[in-house]
mmCIF file of C-alpha atoms and ligand atoms in Angstrom:
data_model
loop_
_atom_site.group_PDB
_atom_site.id
_atom_site.type_symbol
_atom_site.label_atom_id
_atom_site.label_comp_id
_atom_site.label_asym_id
_atom_site.label_seq_id
_atom_site.Cartn_x
_atom_site.Cartn_y
_atom_site.Cartn_z
ATOM 1 C CA MET A 1 13.880 16.120 -5.406
ATOM 2 C CA GLN A 2 17.380 15.366 -4.878
ATOM 3 C CA LEU A 3 16.818 11.928 -3.578
ATOM 4 C CA LYS A 4 19.584 8.979 -3.870
ATOM 5 C CA TYR A 5 17.022 6.129 -4.931
ATOM 6 C CA ILE A 6 18.210 2.624 -3.642
ATOM 7 C CA SER A 7 19.043 0.370 -6.706
ATOM 8 C CA THR A 8 18.084 -3.037 -5.110
ATOM 9 C CA ALA A 9 15.438 -5.059 -6.572
ATOM 10 C CA LEU A 10 12.851 -3.612 -4.354
ATOM 11 C CA LEU A 11 13.175 0.001 -5.954
ATOM 12 C CA SER A 12 14.013 -2.142 -9.205
ATOM 13 C CA ALA A 13 15.741 0.308 -10.830
ATOM 14 C CA SER A 14 15.628 3.398 -13.250
ATOM 15 C CA ALA A 15 13.347 5.665 -13.811
ATOM 16 C CA ALA A 16 14.853 5.818 -17.311
ATOM 17 C CA LEU A 17 14.199 2.374 -17.809
ATOM 18 C CA ALA A 18 10.526 2.741 -16.864
ATOM 19 C CA GLN A 19 9.935 5.511 -19.147
ATOM 20 C CA SER A 20 11.302 3.649 -21.947
ATOM 21 C CA SER A 21 9.629 0.649 -21.022
ATOM 22 C CA GLY A 22 6.519 2.568 -20.209
ATOM 23 C CA LYS A 23 4.145 0.342 -18.271
ATOM 24 C CA PRO A 24 5.539 -0.621 -14.697
ATOM 25 C CA GLY A 25 2.128 -1.022 -13.142
ATOM 26 C CA TYR A 26 -1.395 -1.218 -13.095
ATOM 27 C CA ASP A 27 -2.948 1.642 -15.912
ATOM 28 C CA CYS A 28 -5.327 -0.496 -17.346
ATOM 29 C CA TYR A 29 -2.617 -1.995 -19.422
ATOM 30 C CA PRO A 30 -2.668 -4.765 -20.862
ATOM 31 C CA HIS A 31 -6.511 -4.455 -19.992
ATOM 32 C CA CYS A 32 -8.026 -2.715 -17.063
ATOM 33 C CA ILE A 33 -8.562 -5.005 -13.807
ATOM 34 C CA ALA A 34 -11.597 -6.663 -13.331
ATOM 35 C CA SER A 35 -13.157 -5.753 -9.603
ATOM 36 C CA THR A 36 -14.264 -9.149 -8.086
ATOM 37 C CA VAL A 37 -17.105 -7.408 -6.517
ATOM 38 C CA SER A 38 -20.238 -7.001 -8.220
ATOM 39 C CA ASN A 39 -22.188 -6.193 -5.440
ATOM 40 C CA ASN A 40 -22.831 -1.981 -6.154
ATOM 41 C CA SER A 41 -23.929 -1.450 -2.384
ATOM 42 C CA LEU A 42 -20.553 -2.497 -1.309
ATOM 43 C CA SER A 43 -19.256 -0.794 2.277
ATOM 44 C CA PHE A 44 -16.185 -1.246 4.563
ATOM 45 C CA GLY A 45 -18.611 -1.496 8.049
ATOM 46 C CA ARG A 46 -18.169 0.141 10.857
ATOM 47 C CA HIS A 47 -14.710 -1.992 12.156
ATOM 48 C CA TYR A 48 -13.111 -1.119 9.011
ATOM 49 C CA ALA A 49 -9.162 0.164 8.608
ATOM 50 C CA VAL A 50 -7.059 1.802 5.939
ATOM 51 C CA LEU A 51 -3.819 0.725 5.497
ATOM 52 C CA ASN A 52 -1.042 2.521 3.055
ATOM 53 C CA LEU A 53 1.971 0.898 2.599
ATOM 54 C CA ASP A 54 5.419 1.686 1.949
ATOM 55 C CA LEU A 55 4.582 4.997 0.271
ATOM 56 C CA ILE A 56 8.382 6.235 1.071
ATOM 57 C CA ASN A 57 10.213 8.654 -1.151
ATOM 58 C CA GLY A 58 13.088 5.593 -1.926
ATOM 59 C CA ILE A 59 10.021 3.172 -3.152
ATOM 60 C CA VAL A 60 8.118 6.150 -5.286
ATOM 61 C CA GLY A 61 10.685 7.642 -6.618
ATOM 62 C CA GLY A 62 11.564 4.756 -8.735
ATOM 63 C CA VAL A 63 7.924 5.424 -10.710
ATOM 64 C CA GLU A 64 7.059 8.914 -10.171
ATOM 65 C CA ASN A 65 8.041 10.106 -13.128
ATOM 66 C CA THR A 66 6.322 7.228 -15.102
ATOM 67 C CA THR A 67 2.715 7.427 -16.779
ATOM 68 C CA ALA A 68 1.637 4.318 -14.774
ATOM 69 C CA GLY A 69 3.297 6.393 -11.547
ATOM 70 C CA LYS A 70 1.819 9.121 -12.073
ATOM 71 C CA ALA A 71 -1.624 7.734 -12.186
ATOM 72 C CA TRP A 72 -1.053 5.512 -9.077
ATOM 73 C CA ILE A 73 0.083 8.586 -7.037
ATOM 74 C CA ASP A 74 -3.165 10.589 -7.943
ATOM 75 C CA SER A 75 -4.987 8.100 -7.232
ATOM 76 C CA THR A 76 -3.734 7.196 -3.928
ATOM 77 C CA ALA A 77 -3.346 10.754 -2.727
ATOM 78 C CA ASN A 78 -6.729 11.115 -3.426
ATOM 79 C CA TRP A 79 -8.045 8.108 -1.578
ATOM 80 C CA ILE A 80 -6.062 9.137 1.442
ATOM 81 C CA ASP A 81 -7.820 12.604 1.236
ATOM 82 C CA ALA A 82 -11.494 11.093 0.787
ATOM 83 C CA VAL A 83 -10.392 8.827 4.059
ATOM 84 C CA HIS A 84 -9.570 11.816 6.217
ATOM 85 C CA SER A 85 -12.890 13.269 4.959
ATOM 86 C CA GLN A 86 -15.075 10.945 6.440
ATOM 87 C CA ASN A 87 -16.735 12.172 9.893
ATOM 88 C CA PRO A 88 -15.313 10.855 11.843
ATOM 89 C CA PRO A 89 -12.421 9.030 10.042
ATOM 90 C CA PRO A 90 -11.332 5.700 10.587
ATOM 91 C CA LEU A 91 -7.960 4.612 11.231
ATOM 92 C CA SER A 92 -5.672 5.218 8.928
ATOM 93 C CA ILE A 93 -1.801 3.278 9.327
ATOM 94 C CA PHE A 94 0.790 4.293 7.453
ATOM 95 C CA THR A 95 3.815 2.305 6.802
ATOM 96 C CA ARG A 96 7.374 2.867 6.587
ATOM 97 C CA ILE A 97 10.627 0.911 5.930
ATOM 98 C CA TYR A 98 13.815 1.933 7.782
ATOM 99 C CA PHE A 99 16.361 0.799 10.635
ATOM 100 C CA SER A 100 17.290 1.193 14.033
ATOM 101 C CA ASN A 101 20.215 2.815 13.220
ATOM 102 C CA SER A 102 23.087 2.605 10.777
ATOM 103 C CA HIS A 103 23.772 -0.589 11.843
ATOM 104 C CA LYS A 104 20.532 -1.770 10.460
ATOM 105 C CA PRO A 105 20.240 -4.823 13.300
ATOM 106 C CA GLU A 106 16.376 -5.903 11.631
ATOM 107 C CA VAL A 107 18.341 -7.003 8.715
ATOM 108 C CA GLY A 108 22.032 -7.286 8.815
ATOM 109 C CA PRO A 109 24.035 -8.255 6.004
ATOM 110 C CA ASP A 110 22.678 -11.893 5.789
ATOM 111 C CA ALA A 111 18.785 -12.028 6.344
ATOM 112 C CA PRO A 112 17.619 -12.308 2.606
ATOM 113 C CA PHE A 113 15.258 -9.054 3.059
ATOM 114 C CA ALA A 114 18.690 -7.229 3.559
ATOM 115 C CA ALA A 115 18.793 -8.131 -0.467
ATOM 116 C CA VAL A 116 16.039 -5.887 -1.596
ATOM 117 C CA GLY A 117 15.071 -3.825 1.188
ATOM 118 C CA GLY A 118 18.708 -3.143 2.979
ATOM 119 C CA ALA A 119 19.653 -0.302 0.936
ATOM 120 C CA LEU A 120 17.415 2.105 2.681
ATOM 121 C CA GLY A 121 18.600 3.391 6.215
ATOM 122 C CA THR A 122 17.475 5.249 9.372
ATOM 123 C CA ALA A 123 14.202 7.241 10.003
ATOM 124 C CA ALA A 124 16.211 10.562 9.476
ATOM 125 C CA GLN A 125 16.949 9.486 5.986
ATOM 126 C CA PRO A 126 15.056 11.468 3.784
ATOM 127 C CA GLU A 127 14.146 8.063 0.718
ATOM 128 C CA THR A 128 12.504 6.502 4.228
ATOM 129 C CA GLU A 129 10.396 9.355 4.518
ATOM 130 C CA LEU A 130 7.036 9.692 3.211
ATOM 131 C CA TYR A 131 6.060 10.701 -0.060
ATOM 132 C CA PRO A 132 5.165 14.572 -0.164
ATOM 133 C CA ALA A 133 1.850 13.803 -2.281
ATOM 134 C CA PHE A 134 0.605 11.461 0.941
ATOM 135 C CA ASN A 135 -0.979 13.350 3.556
ATOM 136 C CA VAL A 136 -0.578 12.087 7.209
ATOM 137 C CA HIS A 137 -3.184 13.276 9.681
ATOM 138 C CA LYS A 138 -2.024 12.512 13.103
ATOM 139 C CA LYS A 139 -4.891 14.967 14.722
ATOM 140 C CA ALA A 140 -7.570 12.375 13.113
ATOM 141 C CA GLY A 141 -5.454 9.496 14.825
ATOM 142 C CA ASP A 142 -3.402 8.201 11.671
ATOM 143 C CA VAL A 143 -1.025 6.047 12.675
ATOM 144 C CA VAL A 144 2.905 5.300 11.282
ATOM 145 C CA LEU A 145 4.657 2.363 11.903
ATOM 146 C CA GLN A 146 8.045 1.239 11.170
ATOM 147 C CA LYS A 147 8.435 -2.083 9.427
ATOM 148 C CA THR A 148 11.523 -3.892 8.605
ATOM 149 C CA ARG A 149 10.208 -6.607 5.994
ATOM 150 C CA TYR A 150 7.739 -7.493 3.134
ATOM 151 C CA TYR A 151 4.541 -7.927 5.721
ATOM 152 C CA ALA A 152 3.068 -4.942 6.597
ATOM 153 C CA GLY A 153 3.026 -6.057 10.541
ATOM 154 C CA ALA A 154 6.603 -7.557 10.483
ATOM 155 C CA GLY A 155 8.382 -5.919 13.359
ATOM 156 C CA ASN A 156 5.738 -3.632 14.722
ATOM 157 C CA ALA A 157 1.989 -3.254 16.400
ATOM 158 C CA LEU A 158 0.085 -3.151 13.432
ATOM 159 C CA GLU A 159 -2.074 -6.878 14.648
ATOM 160 C CA GLN A 160 -1.769 -5.390 18.137
ATOM 161 C CA ILE A 161 -3.366 -1.928 16.862
ATOM 162 C CA LEU A 162 -6.145 -4.013 14.763
ATOM 163 C CA SER A 163 -7.368 -5.904 17.301
ATOM 164 C CA THR A 164 -7.416 -3.499 20.603
ATOM 165 C CA GLN A 165 -9.696 -1.896 17.967
ATOM 166 C CA HIS A 166 -11.847 -4.141 16.791
ATOM 167 C CA ILE A 167 -11.130 -3.525 13.507
ATOM 168 C CA ASP A 168 -12.237 -6.747 10.948
ATOM 169 C CA THR A 169 -12.220 -5.387 7.651
ATOM 170 C CA VAL A 170 -8.816 -3.711 6.082
ATOM 171 C CA VAL A 171 -8.271 -1.456 2.990
ATOM 172 C CA LEU A 172 -5.200 -1.819 1.237
ATOM 173 C CA SER A 173 -3.262 0.559 -1.306
ATOM 174 C CA GLY A 174 0.662 0.625 -1.720
ATOM 175 C CA ILE A 175 4.277 -0.154 -3.499
ATOM 176 C CA ARG A 176 4.841 -2.715 -4.174
ATOM 177 C CA THR A 177 2.172 -5.089 -5.526
ATOM 178 C CA SER A 178 4.257 -8.264 -5.419
ATOM 179 C CA GLY A 179 6.053 -7.337 -1.961
ATOM 180 C CA VAL A 180 4.112 -5.438 1.139
ATOM 181 C CA ILE A 181 0.540 -5.650 -0.875
ATOM 182 C CA LEU A 182 0.823 -9.594 -1.514
ATOM 183 C CA SER A 183 2.506 -10.112 1.613
ATOM 184 C CA THR A 184 -0.036 -8.660 3.911
ATOM 185 C CA ALA A 185 -3.029 -9.827 2.015
ATOM 186 C CA TYR A 186 -2.209 -13.331 2.926
ATOM 187 C CA ARG A 187 -1.220 -12.428 6.623
ATOM 188 C CA LEU A 188 -4.372 -10.368 7.157
ATOM 189 C CA PHE A 189 -6.533 -12.888 5.642
ATOM 190 C CA ASP A 190 -5.274 -15.652 7.627
ATOM 191 C CA LEU A 191 -6.067 -13.942 10.816
ATOM 192 C CA ASP A 192 -9.555 -13.483 9.276
ATOM 193 C CA TYR A 193 -9.852 -9.997 8.425
ATOM 194 C CA LYS A 194 -11.822 -8.882 5.496
ATOM 195 C CA VAL A 195 -9.051 -7.983 3.023
ATOM 196 C CA TYR A 196 -9.833 -5.231 0.152
ATOM 197 C CA VAL A 197 -6.949 -4.622 -2.243
ATOM 198 C CA ILE A 198 -7.737 -1.411 -4.570
ATOM 199 C CA ALA A 199 -6.335 -2.024 -7.731
ATOM 200 C CA ASN A 200 -5.271 1.676 -9.081
ATOM 201 C CA ASN A 201 -3.571 2.130 -6.195
ATOM 202 C CA THR A 202 -0.931 -0.437 -6.050
ATOM 203 C CA ILE A 203 1.593 -0.494 -8.390
ATOM 204 C CA GLU A 204 4.586 -2.710 -9.548
ATOM 205 C CA SER A 205 7.958 -1.162 -10.315
ATOM 206 C CA PRO A 206 9.887 -1.725 -13.202
ATOM 207 C CA PRO A 207 11.903 -3.620 -14.421
ATOM 208 C CA ASN A 208 9.610 -5.967 -13.350
ATOM 209 C CA THR A 209 6.626 -6.755 -16.228
ATOM 210 C CA PRO A 210 3.244 -5.812 -16.075
ATOM 211 C CA ASP A 211 1.920 -8.971 -16.278
ATOM 212 C CA ILE A 212 3.286 -9.463 -12.674
ATOM 213 C CA ASN A 213 1.224 -6.783 -11.410
ATOM 214 C CA ARG A 214 -2.383 -7.728 -13.204
ATOM 215 C CA ASN A 215 -1.546 -11.923 -12.515
ATOM 216 C CA ILE A 216 -1.622 -10.587 -8.672
ATOM 217 C CA LEU A 217 -4.460 -8.465 -9.290
ATOM 218 C CA GLU A 218 -6.214 -10.896 -11.541
ATOM 219 C CA GLY A 219 -5.252 -14.588 -10.432
ATOM 220 C CA ILE A 220 -4.134 -14.515 -7.011
ATOM 221 C CA LEU A 221 -5.797 -12.388 -4.619
ATOM 222 C CA PRO A 222 -9.514 -13.407 -6.158
ATOM 223 C CA LYS A 223 -7.838 -16.928 -5.728
ATOM 224 C CA LEU A 224 -7.576 -16.178 -1.972
ATOM 225 C CA PRO A 225 -10.323 -15.141 -2.300
ATOM 226 C CA VAL A 226 -9.083 -11.613 -1.300
ATOM 227 C CA ASP A 227 -11.673 -8.540 -2.942
ATOM 228 C CA VAL A 228 -9.535 -6.382 -5.688
ATOM 229 C CA ILE A 229 -11.391 -3.198 -6.340
ATOM 230 C CA THR A 230 -11.506 0.030 -8.190
ATOM 231 C CA ILE A 231 -11.010 3.233 -6.471
ATOM 232 C CA GLU A 232 -14.468 4.270 -7.860
ATOM 233 C CA GLN A 233 -15.997 1.364 -6.128
ATOM 234 C CA ALA A 234 -13.635 1.792 -2.720
ATOM 235 C CA MET A 235 -14.963 5.683 -2.987
ATOM 236 C CA ALA A 236 -18.630 4.865 -3.614
ATOM 237 C CA ALA A 237 -17.696 2.498 -0.298
ATOM 238 C CA LEU A 238 -16.666 4.754 2.042
ATOM 239 C CA GLU A 239 -19.556 6.851 1.474
ATOM 240 C CA ARG A 240 -21.427 4.224 3.000
ATOM 241 C CA SER A 241 -19.243 2.967 5.471
ATOM 242 C CA GLY A 242 -19.127 4.182 8.729
ATOM 243 C CA PRO A 243 -19.390 6.164 10.991
ATOM 244 C CA ALA A 244 -16.140 4.756 11.727
ATOM 245 C CA ILE A 245 -15.463 3.433 15.126
ATOM 246 C CA TYR A 246 -12.067 4.270 15.987
HETATM 247 C C1 LIG B 1 11.000 13.435 -11.518
HETATM 248 O O1 LIG B 1 10.728 14.696 -12.167
HETATM 249 C C2 LIG B 1 11.840 15.448 -11.252
HETATM 250 C C3 LIG B 1 11.225 17.121 -11.991
HETATM 251 O O2 LIG B 1 11.255 17.315 -13.101
HETATM 252 C C4 LIG B 1 12.200 15.709 -10.788
HETATM 253 O O3 LIG B 1 12.664 16.762 -9.890
HETATM 254 C C5 LIG B 1 13.163 14.061 -9.894
HETATM 255 O O4 LIG B 1 14.362 13.841 -9.824
HETATM 256 C C6 LIG B 1 12.223 12.715 -11.220
HETATM 257 N N1 LIG B 1 12.696 11.592 -10.582
HETATM 258 C C7 LIG B 1 13.594 11.116 -11.351
HETATM 259 C C8 LIG B 1 13.652 9.816 -10.162
HETATM 260 O O5 LIG B 1 14.061 10.954 -11.805
HETATM 261 C C1 LIG B 2 -9.546 2.342 -11.852
HETATM 262 O O1 LIG B 2 -9.384 1.245 -12.759
HETATM 263 C C2 LIG B 2 -10.703 0.634 -13.141
HETATM 264 C C3 LIG B 2 -10.835 -0.402 -13.852
HETATM 265 O O2 LIG B 2 -9.726 -1.507 -13.128
HETATM 266 C C4 LIG B 2 -10.718 1.914 -14.478
HETATM 267 O O3 LIG B 2 -11.884 1.710 -15.188
HETATM 268 C C5 LIG B 2 -10.588 3.480 -13.862
HETATM 269 O O4 LIG B 2 -10.337 3.907 -15.163
HETATM 270 C C6 LIG B 2 -9.443 3.648 -13.159
HETATM 271 N N1 LIG B 2 -9.717 4.390 -12.089
HETATM 272 C C7 LIG B 2 -8.836 5.358 -12.219
HETATM 273 C C8 LIG B 2 -9.358 6.928 -11.582
HETATM 274 O O5 LIG B 2 -7.737 5.834 -13.059
HETATM 275 C C1 LIG B 3 -23.770 -5.973 -0.177
HETATM 276 O O1 LIG B 3 -23.171 -5.939 0.064
HETATM 277 C C2 LIG B 3 -23.557 -5.214 1.553
HETATM 278 C C3 LIG B 3 -22.570 -4.540 2.035
HETATM 279 O O2 LIG B 3 -21.151 -4.782 1.964
HETATM 280 C C4 LIG B 3 -24.743 -6.361 1.991
HETATM 281 O O3 LIG B 3 -25.216 -5.684 3.499
HETATM 282 C C5 LIG B 3 -25.253 -7.072 1.159
HETATM 283 O O4 LIG B 3 -25.588 -8.077 1.585
HETATM 284 C C6 LIG B 3 -24.534 -7.336 0.272
HETATM 285 N N1 LIG B 3 -25.614 -7.865 -1.178
HETATM 286 C C7 LIG B 3 -25.401 -8.862 -1.928
HETATM 287 C C8 LIG B 3 -26.624 -9.026 -3.105
HETATM 288 O O5 LIG B 3 -24.309 -9.534 -1.681
#
């Protein structure tokens, strides 16, 4: 894929660095993340939504050729497809970061977020489009939202949609763990949603140390408390959940 990757802290840099340092994200390094859930009959209930956050070319490109990045892409893509195969499919919400026009009126030059996301462009630019491994099913009712800050609901109808659809539980995947995942987990926790984060479906991008990912998944999120689960638990829970109401 020939794309110009934004060279900001958001993308955090080059795939070359990722390859040489090896482990930008979560692939059981330095050890496998322990799930916070021991209940082996976990279910997401019937009013759940699946949030697939910031899976855009400009960010995914920074990890796509790393070992951890490939594992993360496979796990997340399989999850998205498994969710779509539910009958009926639950609400899936994707976010993309892009700005309304080339003036980037949402950030301008001065908003602090411009320092990390300001290099991204408009909806028409390939960097802001969803990475092709991740399938959107419009017919199943998938929603794709624009966002312009870290939080998944910044500048869009996320909260309105969750509330109108009577969602009580959200299941998060996305890139980066220290960005959209953390920010969204906090905010939706405070809004009284039951939040699950799928450990295998989150990743930190280089050159951040893998410790950041581990500390968030093992330290910060469980302390909220937000439950951190494995993809295996999430897949099994999917089968026990529903029929989804959406
Ligand atoms: C990853 O590898 C593919 C295939 O070799 C290549 O097209 C793409 O540009 C690479 N991505 C990056 C960010 O280097
Ligand atoms: C997901 O993460 C768990 C540990 O947290 C690990 O045991 C499992 O092998 C991972 N699954 C995949 C498909 O990589
Ligand atoms: C396990 O989870 C299910 C649904 O998520 C719940 O109904 C049940 O009470 C839980 N069991 C325990 C022992 O917490």
